[in-house]
Every structure is written in C-alpha cells, then in structure tokens.
Coordinates of C-alpha atoms in Angstrom, one line a residue:
M1 CA 28.4 -106.0 -83.8
T2 CA 26.6 -109.3 -83.9
A3 CA 24.8 -110.6 -86.9
E4 CA 21.2 -109.5 -87.2
A5 CA 18.9 -112.6 -86.7
C6 CA 15.3 -113.1 -86.0
G7 CA 14.7 -113.3 -82.3
R8 CA 11.9 -115.9 -82.9
C9 CA 13.1 -118.3 -85.6
G10 CA 16.8 -117.5 -86.0
A11 CA 16.6 -116.5 -89.7
Q12 CA 19.6 -114.4 -90.7
R13 CA 18.9 -110.9 -92.1
A14 CA 22.3 -110.9 -94.0
A15 CA 21.2 -113.9 -96.0
E16 CA 18.4 -111.9 -97.6
R17 CA 19.2 -110.2 -100.9
D18 CA 15.8 -108.7 -101.9
P19 CA 15.7 -105.1 -100.8
A20 CA 11.9 -105.1 -100.3
V21 CA 12.2 -108.1 -98.0
L22 CA 15.0 -106.4 -96.0
L23 CA 12.7 -103.4 -95.5
A24 CA 10.1 -105.8 -94.0
W25 CA 12.3 -106.8 -91.1
V26 CA 11.1 -105.3 -87.8
S27 CA 13.6 -103.8 -85.3
E28 CA 12.5 -103.1 -81.7
R29 CA 14.2 -102.2 -78.4
E30 CA 13.3 -104.2 -75.3
D31 CA 15.1 -103.5 -72.0
G32 CA 17.8 -101.6 -73.9
A33 CA 18.6 -104.4 -76.3
Q34 CA 17.8 -104.4 -80.0
R35 CA 15.8 -107.3 -81.3
W36 CA 14.9 -108.2 -84.9
L37 CA 11.9 -110.1 -86.3
C38 CA 11.9 -111.5 -89.8
P39 CA 9.0 -110.7 -92.1
R40 CA 7.3 -114.0 -91.4
C41 CA 7.5 -113.8 -87.6
A42 CA 6.4 -110.2 -87.7
R43 CA 3.4 -111.1 -89.8
D44 CA 2.6 -114.0 -87.5
H45 CA 2.7 -111.8 -84.4
V46 CA 1.5 -108.4 -85.7
R47 CA -1.4 -108.3 -83.2
D48 CA 0.9 -109.2 -80.3
I49 CA 3.3 -106.4 -81.4
E50 CA 0.5 -103.8 -81.9
S51 CA -0.9 -104.6 -78.5
K52 CA 2.6 -104.3 -76.9
L53 CA 2.1 -107.8 -75.4
P54 CA 5.3 -109.1 -73.8
T55 CA 7.1 -111.7 -75.9
E56 CA 6.7 -114.4 -73.3
Y57 CA 2.9 -114.3 -73.9
W58 CA 3.1 -114.5 -77.7
S59 CA 1.5 -117.7 -79.2
G60 CA 3.6 -120.2 -81.1
P61 CA 7.2 -121.3 -80.7
G62 CA 9.6 -119.3 -78.6
P63 CA 13.0 -117.9 -79.4
A64 CA 15.3 -120.2 -81.3

C-alpha cells in the first residue's frame, strides 16, 4: 500500500496527528483509483467536487 497523500498539493496524511483533521481528509475514486485530498485542497475545491467537475478543469495549481 502506498502512503496516502493529497493528489493536489502532496501533503502526507500520515504526518497529521490531530484526529479531527484526519477526518477532514476527502477520499474519492476516479477510474478505479483511490485519490485523497487534504482538508485545505478539499476546502479550496468544494464547489468543483460538488459539481463533479473533472479535476483537469479545477482552478489553481495542478497535482504535485
């Protein structure tokens, strides 16, 4: 199993110790692959996520 990291900024989920912040990480499946978003990236892209906009159309920097 690979380390869980944010697909946008590369933040490592394992580095977080606060249980409340760990629960704020977003997990999604796209084309059969699991992706993670850190709380900050999830917050920045909540409208993109809710509208099911493909990630290549999200505003801001792309995957790390």
